[in-house]
Amino acid sequence: QVRLVESGGGLVQAGASLRLSCAASGRTAGTNAMAWFRQAPGKEREFVSSIRWSGGSTYYTDSVKGRFSISREKVGNTIYLQMNNLKPEDTAVYYCAIDLVYGSSGYDFWGQGTRVTVSS
């Protein structure tokens, strides 16, 4: 079992920055990757960014490229999402997820989410 706890959300104005954190605990030894997803009001959950645990390759959805940056802290099993130049369309609940070697296909565990609200 793995527990994911996100933090760092809040209410900001357009153009501001926020840094989200996600700390993983439990059986994390077989981590393939960790990722951020988001779900805006009335919309489906969408992929935002991911990072491979070995090698650190990163991936982003087009709408956040150049503004968001994902990073990891292997020792603390923590990932971060630095979000710069936030836009109202970034408003959503942001979820952290983990993909495990010993898990099923896709992401195996999810956090409870942290809300980001960007006002215009």
PDB file of C-alpha atoms in Angstrom:
ATOM      1  CA  GLN A   1       0.000   0.000   0.000  1.00  0.00           C
ATOM      2  CA  VAL A   2       1.154   3.509  -0.807  1.00  0.00           C
ATOM      3  CA  ARG A   3      -0.090   6.778   0.581  1.00  0.00           C
ATOM      4  CA  LEU A   4       0.231  10.030  -1.353  1.00  0.00           C
ATOM      5  CA  VAL A   5      -0.245  13.409   0.272  1.00  0.00           C
ATOM      6  CA  GLU A   6      -0.390  16.572  -1.803  1.00  0.00           C
ATOM      7  CA  SER A   7       0.058  20.108  -0.560  1.00  0.00           C
ATOM      8  CA  GLY A   8       0.687  23.608  -1.845  1.00  0.00           C
ATOM      9  CA  GLY A   9      -2.562  24.519  -3.535  1.00  0.00           C
ATOM     10  CA  GLY A  10      -4.281  27.822  -3.026  1.00  0.00           C
ATOM     11  CA  LEU A  11      -5.942  30.874  -4.511  1.00  0.00           C
ATOM     12  CA  VAL A  12      -3.736  33.103  -6.641  1.00  0.00           C
ATOM     13  CA  GLN A  13      -4.088  35.725  -9.319  1.00  0.00           C
ATOM     14  CA  ALA A  14      -3.260  35.111 -12.953  1.00  0.00           C
ATOM     15  CA  GLY A  15       0.484  35.353 -13.560  1.00  0.00           C
ATOM     16  CA  ALA A  16       1.412  34.131 -10.096  1.00  0.00           C
ATOM     17  CA  SER A  17       3.312  30.988  -9.172  1.00  0.00           C
ATOM     18  CA  LEU A  18       2.617  28.030  -6.928  1.00  0.00           C
ATOM     19  CA  ARG A  19       4.623  24.976  -5.981  1.00  0.00           C
ATOM     20  CA  LEU A  20       2.801  21.739  -5.329  1.00  0.00           C
ATOM     21  CA  SER A  21       4.342  18.900  -3.358  1.00  0.00           C
ATOM     22  CA  CYS A  22       3.440  15.236  -3.168  1.00  0.00           C
ATOM     23  CA  ALA A  23       4.984  12.956  -0.575  1.00  0.00           C
ATOM     24  CA  ALA A  24       4.729   9.197  -1.015  1.00  0.00           C
ATOM     25  CA  SER A  25       4.974   6.763   1.860  1.00  0.00           C
ATOM     26  CA  GLY A  26       4.597   3.043   2.279  1.00  0.00           C
ATOM     27  CA  ARG A  27       5.708   0.450  -0.233  1.00  0.00           C
ATOM     28  CA  THR A  28       7.395   2.818  -2.701  1.00  0.00           C
ATOM     29  CA  ALA A  29      10.506   0.778  -3.474  1.00  0.00           C
ATOM     30  CA  GLY A  30       9.249  -0.231  -6.906  1.00  0.00           C
ATOM     31  CA  THR A  31       8.353   3.204  -8.237  1.00  0.00           C
ATOM     32  CA  ASN A  32       8.354   3.489 -12.031  1.00  0.00           C
ATOM     33  CA  ALA A  33       7.071   7.040 -12.249  1.00  0.00           C
ATOM     34  CA  MET A  34       5.048   9.668 -10.492  1.00  0.00           C
ATOM     35  CA  ALA A  35       2.723  12.150 -12.077  1.00  0.00           C
ATOM     36  CA  TRP A  36       0.380  15.068 -11.668  1.00  0.00           C
ATOM     37  CA  PHE A  37      -3.137  15.061 -13.031  1.00  0.00           C
ATOM     38  CA  ARG A  38      -5.831  17.694 -12.668  1.00  0.00           C
ATOM     39  CA  GLN A  39      -9.561  17.895 -12.829  1.00  0.00           C
ATOM     40  CA  ALA A  40     -11.280  21.169 -13.561  1.00  0.00           C
ATOM     41  CA  PRO A  41     -14.929  21.748 -12.583  1.00  0.00           C
ATOM     42  CA  GLY A  42     -17.219  19.878 -14.939  1.00  0.00           C
ATOM     43  CA  LYS A  43     -14.353  18.247 -16.825  1.00  0.00           C
ATOM     44  CA  GLU A  44     -12.633  14.891 -16.818  1.00  0.00           C
ATOM     45  CA  ARG A  45      -9.332  14.320 -15.075  1.00  0.00           C
ATOM     46  CA  GLU A  46      -6.405  15.066 -17.391  1.00  0.00           C
ATOM     47  CA  PHE A  47      -2.690  14.353 -17.393  1.00  0.00           C
ATOM     48  CA  VAL A  48      -0.441  17.300 -16.550  1.00  0.00           C
ATOM     49  CA  SER A  49       3.079  16.008 -16.091  1.00  0.00           C
ATOM     50  CA  SER A  50       5.080  12.935 -15.127  1.00  0.00           C
ATOM     51  CA  ILE A  51       8.609  12.007 -14.155  1.00  0.00           C
ATOM     52  CA  ARG A  52      10.371   8.691 -14.498  1.00  0.00           C
ATOM     53  CA  TRP A  53      11.889   7.598 -11.225  1.00  0.00           C
ATOM     54  CA  SER A  54      14.982   6.128 -12.872  1.00  0.00           C
ATOM     55  CA  GLY A  55      16.649   8.666 -15.112  1.00  0.00           C
ATOM     56  CA  GLY A  56      14.289  11.499 -14.368  1.00  0.00           C
ATOM     57  CA  SER A  57      12.749  11.914 -17.821  1.00  0.00           C
ATOM     58  CA  THR A  58       9.867  14.350 -17.725  1.00  0.00           C
ATOM     59  CA  TYR A  59       6.703  14.740 -19.752  1.00  0.00           C
ATOM     60  CA  TYR A  60       4.163  17.554 -19.976  1.00  0.00           C
ATOM     61  CA  THR A  61       0.846  18.186 -21.570  1.00  0.00           C
ATOM     62  CA  ASP A  62       1.109  20.880 -24.224  1.00  0.00           C
ATOM     63  CA  SER A  63      -0.888  23.475 -22.318  1.00  0.00           C
ATOM     64  CA  VAL A  64       1.652  23.667 -19.484  1.00  0.00           C
ATOM     65  CA  LYS A  65       4.922  23.327 -21.394  1.00  0.00           C
ATOM     66  CA  GLY A  66       7.238  26.206 -20.614  1.00  0.00           C
ATOM     67  CA  ARG A  67       5.238  27.181 -17.512  1.00  0.00           C
ATOM     68  CA  PHE A  68       5.234  24.084 -15.287  1.00  0.00           C
ATOM     69  CA  SER A  69       8.213  22.066 -14.139  1.00  0.00           C
ATOM     70  CA  ILE A  70       8.140  18.680 -12.403  1.00  0.00           C
ATOM     71  CA  SER A  71      10.971  17.470 -10.218  1.00  0.00           C
ATOM     72  CA  ARG A  72      11.616  14.670  -7.776  1.00  0.00           C
ATOM     73  CA  GLU A  73      13.420  14.092  -4.538  1.00  0.00           C
ATOM     74  CA  LYS A  74      14.235  10.396  -4.513  1.00  0.00           C
ATOM     75  CA  VAL A  75      15.359  10.236  -0.902  1.00  0.00           C
ATOM     76  CA  GLY A  76      12.108  11.665   0.388  1.00  0.00           C
ATOM     77  CA  ASN A  77       9.912  10.015  -2.252  1.00  0.00           C
ATOM     78  CA  THR A  78       8.549  13.424  -3.069  1.00  0.00           C
ATOM     79  CA  ILE A  79       7.681  15.148  -6.294  1.00  0.00           C
ATOM     80  CA  TYR A  80       7.058  18.794  -6.931  1.00  0.00           C
ATOM     81  CA  LEU A  81       5.213  20.768  -9.555  1.00  0.00           C
ATOM     82  CA  GLN A  82       6.458  24.299  -9.974  1.00  0.00           C
ATOM     83  CA  MET A  83       3.716  26.239 -11.692  1.00  0.00           C
ATOM     84  CA  ASN A  84       4.607  29.639 -13.108  1.00  0.00           C
ATOM     85  CA  ASN A  85       2.554  32.187 -15.017  1.00  0.00           C
ATOM     86  CA  LEU A  86      -0.662  30.568 -13.872  1.00  0.00           C
ATOM     87  CA  LYS A  87      -3.773  31.120 -15.942  1.00  0.00           C
ATOM     88  CA  PRO A  88      -7.453  30.906 -14.987  1.00  0.00           C
ATOM     89  CA  GLU A  89      -7.690  27.749 -17.097  1.00  0.00           C
ATOM     90  CA  ASP A  90      -5.226  26.080 -14.714  1.00  0.00           C
ATOM     91  CA  THR A  91      -7.916  26.150 -12.038  1.00  0.00           C
ATOM     92  CA  ALA A  92      -8.496  22.565 -10.936  1.00  0.00           C
ATOM     93  CA  VAL A  93      -7.951  20.002  -8.252  1.00  0.00           C
ATOM     94  CA  TYR A  94      -4.454  18.627  -8.753  1.00  0.00           C
ATOM     95  CA  TYR A  95      -3.833  14.972  -7.989  1.00  0.00           C
ATOM     96  CA  CYS A  96      -0.594  13.111  -7.510  1.00  0.00           C
ATOM     97  CA  ALA A  97      -0.294   9.524  -8.744  1.00  0.00           C
ATOM     98  CA  ILE A  98       2.288   6.760  -8.602  1.00  0.00           C
ATOM     99  CA  ASP A  99       3.068   3.956 -11.033  1.00  0.00           C
ATOM    100  CA  LEU A 100       4.623   0.914  -9.401  1.00  0.00           C
ATOM    101  CA  VAL A 101       6.621  -1.909 -10.918  1.00  0.00           C
ATOM    102  CA  TYR A 102       4.576  -4.468  -9.031  1.00  0.00           C
ATOM    103  CA  GLY A 103       1.250  -2.796  -9.753  1.00  0.00           C
ATOM    104  CA  SER A 104      -1.216  -3.105 -12.599  1.00  0.00           C
ATOM    105  CA  SER A 105      -0.944  -1.075 -15.794  1.00  0.00           C
ATOM    106  CA  GLY A 106      -1.369   2.633 -15.314  1.00  0.00           C
ATOM    107  CA  TYR A 107      -1.137   4.529 -12.068  1.00  0.00           C
ATOM    108  CA  ASP A 108      -1.753   2.454  -8.993  1.00  0.00           C
ATOM    109  CA  PHE A 109      -2.382   4.919  -6.187  1.00  0.00           C
ATOM    110  CA  TRP A 110      -3.703   8.462  -6.039  1.00  0.00           C
ATOM    111  CA  GLY A 111      -3.619  11.294  -3.548  1.00  0.00           C
ATOM    112  CA  GLN A 112      -6.620  13.151  -2.251  1.00  0.00           C
ATOM    113  CA  GLY A 113      -5.897  16.242  -4.322  1.00  0.00           C
ATOM    114  CA  THR A 114      -5.036  19.853  -3.673  1.00  0.00           C
ATOM    115  CA  ARG A 115      -7.123  22.700  -5.075  1.00  0.00           C
ATOM    116  CA  VAL A 116      -5.625  25.411  -7.231  1.00  0.00           C
ATOM    117  CA  THR A 117      -7.741  28.432  -8.080  1.00  0.00           C
ATOM    118  CA  VAL A 118      -6.446  31.109 -10.413  1.00  0.00           C
ATOM    119  CA  SER A 119      -8.414  34.338 -10.604  1.00  0.00           C
ATOM    120  CA  SER A 120      -8.287  36.646 -13.603  1.00  0.00           C
TER     121      SER A 120
END
